[in-house]
Amino acid sequence: MGEQPRHAIADSRVSARVQSFPESVIREMTRLCLHHGGVNLAQGFPDFPAPLELKQAAKAAIDADLNQYAITWGAPRLREAIAVAVKRTYGLEVDPGRDVTVTCGSTEAMMAAMLALIDPGDEAVILEPFYENYGPDAIVSGASPRFVPLRPPDFALPQEAMKAAFTTRTKVVVINTPNNPTGRVLRTEELRLIADLCVDYDAIAVTDEIYEHIVYEGLRHVPMATIGDMAERTVTISGISKTYSVTGWRVAWAIAPPAISDAIKRIHDFLTVGAPAPLQEAAVTALQLPARYYEGLLQLYIGKRQRLLAHLRAAGMSPVTPEGAYYILCDLSDLGLVDDVAFAKWLVGTVGVAAVPGSSFYSRRADGSHLLRFTFSKKDETLDDAGARLAALPELLGRASVPGIERRGA
Ligand code: GLN
């Protein structure tokens, strides 16, 4: 199953471009989970309520009839609030008039940034494993991807491979810290190495920092734009989805120097015109929440991380503790996992827990076929429900032949 060309669309009228990438495996797992009535630890969205203040602000904005288009690249109040938050958090000066584009989620921000920067044949260096969207982002924008593998257990940046990946054709390097799916938080020295390469090869860093406020273990998130003069050649992407538990609102932003922002604004304008106006108003409220909100968010996710780690261990897996974001990548080689897609489909259908097959984070699917990703952005009771279902796993694996699992010595 994992080897089937899942992206084939049996109709010659559709473009070669869209034929060359599959549908999102993450969203597919959510649909399968709904079909089977399972517990969704696949797609990274909270199943608990969004903050009351945000919901009230959204409703108030609709009642106040802020229901027409905002300025295409973002309501002025929101761009101002973004600039203030970035200054307060990282000491970075951002001009809300020139440097900020508000987008429909960071997904649009990333696609718009790539379309704004890439000419066909330009190369994009992408750290691997990578959030599945970056593959199609590269294909749609015409970039030739050059993947640099980060290896377990620590997923440190491999210096020599990184240097070897940059060429005279490198236009962008795509970074995601804290990382989805590994949870890795890039260290300052690693960011410096990437920054030096960007300067040497005149490349732009496009950096997805959507999990910027979800960092554990006394580590801290360092934005690429704070390294040396990198603000001049960085597109920083973040948004309200993960930090404020409103993934369905689709409000995010790209921060970049004026010439690049102008290009992103132009693409964004013709892609979507703008993000939802009343929800942009509520995003202002989000960005003005006090420091204790972020402390509470972190405590919440520290507890959930422990909870899911315990459930996964009890089910016989060896999960790696993530440094940031809200995913746990599990290596199931010990259990004999060889086909993650077949196993994930069996797991949701039989055990009732949805996870994301690891291969969806790799350019060569075989590199991730022994991995599964679970999210802990869920209510404690949801995590416990998943834990109770997963507890049956060791026995099921011992008894029956299970799709995707190869028995050792059998
Ligand atoms: N970023 C989330 C994840 O990795 C949600 C992806 C999506 O469906 N937009 O699960």
XYZ file of C-alpha atoms in Angstrom, residues 4-339:
336
model
C 1.118 2.704 -4.535
C 1.242 6.063 -6.321
C -1.308 7.634 -4.019
C -1.179 10.860 -5.961
C -2.368 9.441 -9.289
C -5.590 11.109 -10.418
C -7.224 9.083 -13.182
C -8.004 12.015 -15.444
C -5.606 13.309 -18.041
C -7.118 16.810 -17.865
C -5.484 17.625 -14.534
C -2.064 19.230 -14.560
C 1.218 17.395 -14.277
C 1.968 19.708 -11.360
C -0.863 18.423 -9.202
C -0.150 14.832 -10.276
C 3.310 15.146 -8.826
C 2.271 15.383 -5.188
C -0.167 13.334 -3.097
C -3.118 14.555 -1.074
C -2.212 15.485 2.483
C -1.684 12.320 4.503
C -2.408 14.252 7.718
C -5.840 15.369 6.551
C -6.502 11.923 5.065
C -5.881 10.353 8.479
C -8.395 12.750 10.029
C -11.039 11.668 7.529
C -10.271 7.985 8.142
C -10.473 8.601 11.882
C -13.899 10.209 11.551
C -15.028 7.263 9.422
C -13.912 4.729 12.048
C -14.986 6.772 15.073
C -11.397 6.678 16.366
C -9.359 9.008 18.564
C -7.546 11.530 16.366
C -3.927 11.855 17.434
C -3.033 12.471 13.787
C -3.849 16.061 12.864
C -2.291 18.670 15.132
C -5.234 20.703 16.349
C -6.629 21.109 19.861
C -9.960 19.469 20.716
C -10.317 21.730 23.749
C -11.890 25.204 23.795
C -10.146 28.312 22.501
C -9.546 31.123 25.045
C -12.781 32.889 26.014
C -11.331 36.355 25.320
C -10.678 35.410 21.710
C -14.129 34.014 21.135
C -15.716 37.126 22.641
C -13.519 39.394 20.521
C -14.471 37.508 17.334
C -18.165 37.733 18.148
C -17.880 41.426 19.029
C -16.120 42.104 15.704
C -18.906 40.391 13.764
C -21.556 42.298 15.760
C -19.706 45.546 15.070
C -19.996 44.689 11.380
C -16.338 44.229 10.653
C -17.530 41.781 8.047
C -16.056 43.127 4.825
C -12.559 42.764 3.403
C -9.762 44.035 5.558
C -6.869 45.682 3.728
C -5.591 42.850 1.614
C -2.253 42.420 3.428
C -3.831 42.711 6.875
C -5.909 44.979 9.108
C -3.670 47.850 10.286
C -4.473 47.121 13.961
C -3.340 43.522 13.554
C -0.112 44.399 11.742
C 0.592 46.915 14.512
C -0.097 44.271 17.192
C 2.209 41.800 15.418
C 5.025 44.381 15.334
C 4.551 45.163 19.039
C 4.538 41.462 19.981
C 7.675 40.702 17.960
C 9.483 43.677 19.535
C 8.382 42.680 23.041
C 9.272 39.012 22.643
C 12.485 39.134 20.578
C 13.561 42.789 20.467
C 13.123 42.832 16.686
C 12.050 46.035 14.920
C 9.296 45.314 12.420
C 7.608 48.011 10.355
C 3.886 47.131 10.368
C 3.336 49.148 7.192
C 6.050 47.590 5.080
C 7.226 44.294 6.557
C 4.047 42.347 7.414
C 1.572 40.326 5.311
C -1.371 38.725 7.113
C -2.338 35.443 5.431
C -4.875 32.605 5.609
C -2.859 30.414 7.931
C 0.869 29.830 7.793
C 0.152 27.347 5.007
C -0.708 30.260 2.719
C 2.204 32.301 4.073
C 4.653 29.540 3.127
C 3.174 29.000 -0.339
C 3.024 32.768 -0.993
C 6.641 33.194 0.156
C 7.823 30.407 -2.141
C 5.848 31.742 -5.113
C 7.203 35.214 -4.406
C 10.843 34.085 -4.297
C 11.300 31.099 -6.604
C 11.909 30.990 -10.327
C 11.659 27.552 -11.914
C 14.963 25.752 -11.445
C 15.940 27.655 -8.317
C 16.952 25.334 -5.513
C 15.325 25.119 -2.102
C 17.284 23.517 0.729
C 14.804 21.727 2.995
C 15.699 20.131 6.336
C 14.310 16.614 6.586
C 12.067 15.264 8.114
C 9.847 18.168 7.109
C 6.226 19.194 7.549
C 4.495 17.614 4.564
C 3.360 20.913 2.986
C 6.899 21.953 2.048
C 7.106 19.265 -0.650
C 4.075 20.535 -2.612
C 5.152 24.142 -1.834
C 8.411 23.434 -3.663
C 6.659 21.685 -6.569
C 4.000 24.362 -7.078
C 6.577 27.157 -6.948
C 8.910 25.306 -9.325
C 11.776 24.893 -6.859
C 14.177 21.972 -7.069
C 14.352 20.686 -3.509
C 17.639 19.597 -1.925
C 16.920 17.703 1.259
C 19.294 17.677 4.206
C 18.597 14.783 6.600
C 18.552 15.409 10.356
C 18.993 12.092 12.107
C 17.633 10.660 15.345
C 17.921 10.548 18.228
C 18.935 14.222 18.556
C 18.092 15.561 15.055
C 21.098 17.905 15.172
C 21.973 19.909 12.051
C 24.611 17.987 10.047
C 27.181 20.686 9.261
C 28.912 19.096 6.283
C 25.694 17.947 4.604
C 24.296 21.426 5.100
C 27.308 23.049 3.465
C 27.177 20.547 0.609
C 23.485 21.286 -0.047
C 24.066 24.955 -0.880
C 24.989 25.766 -4.487
C 25.018 28.850 -6.689
C 21.404 27.997 -7.553
C 20.192 27.969 -3.939
C 17.451 30.561 -3.564
C 15.863 29.633 -0.249
C 16.408 27.435 2.770
C 13.220 26.263 4.463
C 13.489 25.969 8.237
C 10.914 24.937 10.823
C 11.791 25.434 14.478
C 10.369 24.189 16.823
C 10.005 21.363 14.349
C 7.024 19.388 13.185
C 7.323 16.354 13.384
C 10.515 15.920 15.483
C 9.989 18.639 18.095
C 13.621 19.699 17.578
C 14.471 23.289 18.538
C 17.378 24.615 16.473
C 20.213 25.997 18.613
C 21.798 29.400 18.046
C 25.016 27.839 16.650
C 22.970 25.864 14.138
C 21.061 28.953 13.057
C 24.406 30.774 12.700
C 25.717 28.105 10.366
C 22.599 28.409 8.195
C 22.828 32.212 8.331
C 26.455 32.163 7.170
C 25.520 29.906 4.255
C 22.630 32.229 3.330
C 25.039 35.166 3.256
C 27.712 33.270 1.311
C 25.246 32.051 -1.321
C 22.942 35.077 -1.289
C 20.001 32.901 -0.230
C 16.829 33.707 1.728
C 15.784 31.849 4.895
C 12.076 31.042 4.934
C 11.349 30.049 8.494
C 8.163 28.500 9.847
C 8.009 29.445 13.524
C 4.354 28.607 14.168
C 5.294 26.684 17.376
C 7.438 29.562 18.704
C 5.658 29.612 22.079
C 5.687 25.850 22.644
C 9.271 25.139 23.756
C 10.152 22.931 26.756
C 13.110 22.086 28.989
C 14.411 25.581 29.611
C 15.251 25.880 25.910
C 14.137 28.994 24.119
C 13.010 29.752 20.628
C 15.522 31.827 18.680
C 14.080 33.403 15.525
C 16.389 33.258 12.510
C 15.736 36.980 11.963
C 17.599 37.763 15.223
C 20.861 36.178 13.995
C 23.313 38.821 12.749
C 21.808 40.744 9.826
C 19.495 37.891 8.853
C 16.362 40.067 9.185
C 17.419 41.465 5.778
C 17.145 38.049 4.160
C 14.546 36.169 6.212
C 10.846 35.505 5.774
C 9.489 34.704 9.254
C 6.179 32.864 9.313
C 3.988 32.515 12.373
C 0.354 32.866 13.323
C -2.334 32.432 15.942
C -3.386 28.830 15.146
C -1.203 26.902 17.574
C -0.408 29.477 20.258
C -4.057 30.380 20.820
C -5.690 27.066 19.834
C -7.646 28.446 16.867
C -6.367 26.384 13.930
C -9.643 26.791 12.029
C -9.510 30.583 11.996
C -6.744 30.719 9.392
C -4.941 33.849 10.569
C -1.156 33.965 10.240
C 1.536 36.240 8.862
C 4.811 36.543 7.013
C 7.383 39.122 8.126
C 10.033 40.067 5.564
C 12.040 43.057 4.385
C 10.019 45.507 2.241
C 10.945 44.307 -1.271
C 10.202 40.680 -0.383
C 7.052 41.679 1.515
C 5.852 43.572 -1.570
C 6.218 40.387 -3.604
C 4.473 38.256 -0.953
C 1.625 40.795 -0.721
C 1.141 40.652 -4.469
C 0.891 36.847 -4.517
C -1.295 36.811 -1.410
C -3.669 39.388 -2.895
C -4.386 37.237 -5.921
C -4.472 33.954 -4.008
C -6.921 34.821 -1.237
C -7.438 38.641 -1.116
C -7.252 38.426 2.646
C -7.703 36.543 5.889
C -11.134 36.686 7.625
C -11.651 40.268 8.809
C -13.435 39.677 12.161
C -10.919 37.002 13.091
C -8.077 39.418 12.394
C -9.670 41.669 15.028
C -9.747 38.788 17.492
C -6.092 38.096 16.678
C -5.278 41.562 18.053
C -6.836 40.483 21.359
C -4.787 37.266 21.219
C -1.502 39.108 20.760
C -2.296 41.346 23.724
C -2.813 38.504 26.202
C -0.554 38.798 29.269
C 2.629 36.775 29.916
C 0.749 34.376 32.191
C -1.224 33.126 29.183
C 1.982 31.764 27.619
C 3.111 30.268 30.929
C -0.256 28.510 31.224
C -0.027 27.205 27.651
C 3.388 25.725 28.334
C 2.316 24.089 31.593
C -0.685 22.632 29.810
C 1.468 21.096 27.077
C 4.165 19.868 29.505
C 1.436 17.856 31.250
C -0.007 16.530 27.999
C 3.422 15.583 26.695
C 4.086 13.484 29.817
C 0.679 11.910 29.575
C 1.060 10.789 25.978
C 4.677 9.664 26.516
C 3.430 7.407 29.329
C 0.624 5.962 27.183
C 2.980 5.279 24.265
C 5.541 3.598 26.531
C 2.804 1.481 28.107
C 1.834 0.366 24.590
C 5.360 -0.924 23.997
C 6.711 1.973 21.941
C 9.933 3.906 22.545
C 8.923 7.538 22.048
C 11.497 10.347 21.924
C 10.676 13.296 24.191
C 10.169 16.383 21.998
C 11.905 19.698 22.804
C 9.090 21.767 21.367
C 5.788 21.777 19.416
C 3.143 19.159 20.234
C 4.090 15.995 18.418
C 5.848 12.779 19.375
C 7.649 10.894 16.638
C 7.881 7.195 17.492
C 10.360 4.752 16.017
C 8.540 1.418 15.817
C 11.410 -0.603 14.312
C 11.555 -2.650 17.520
C 7.964 -3.736 16.930
C 8.845 -4.704 13.354
C 7.212 -1.743 11.581
C 8.144 -1.688 7.885
C 5.074 -0.105 6.261
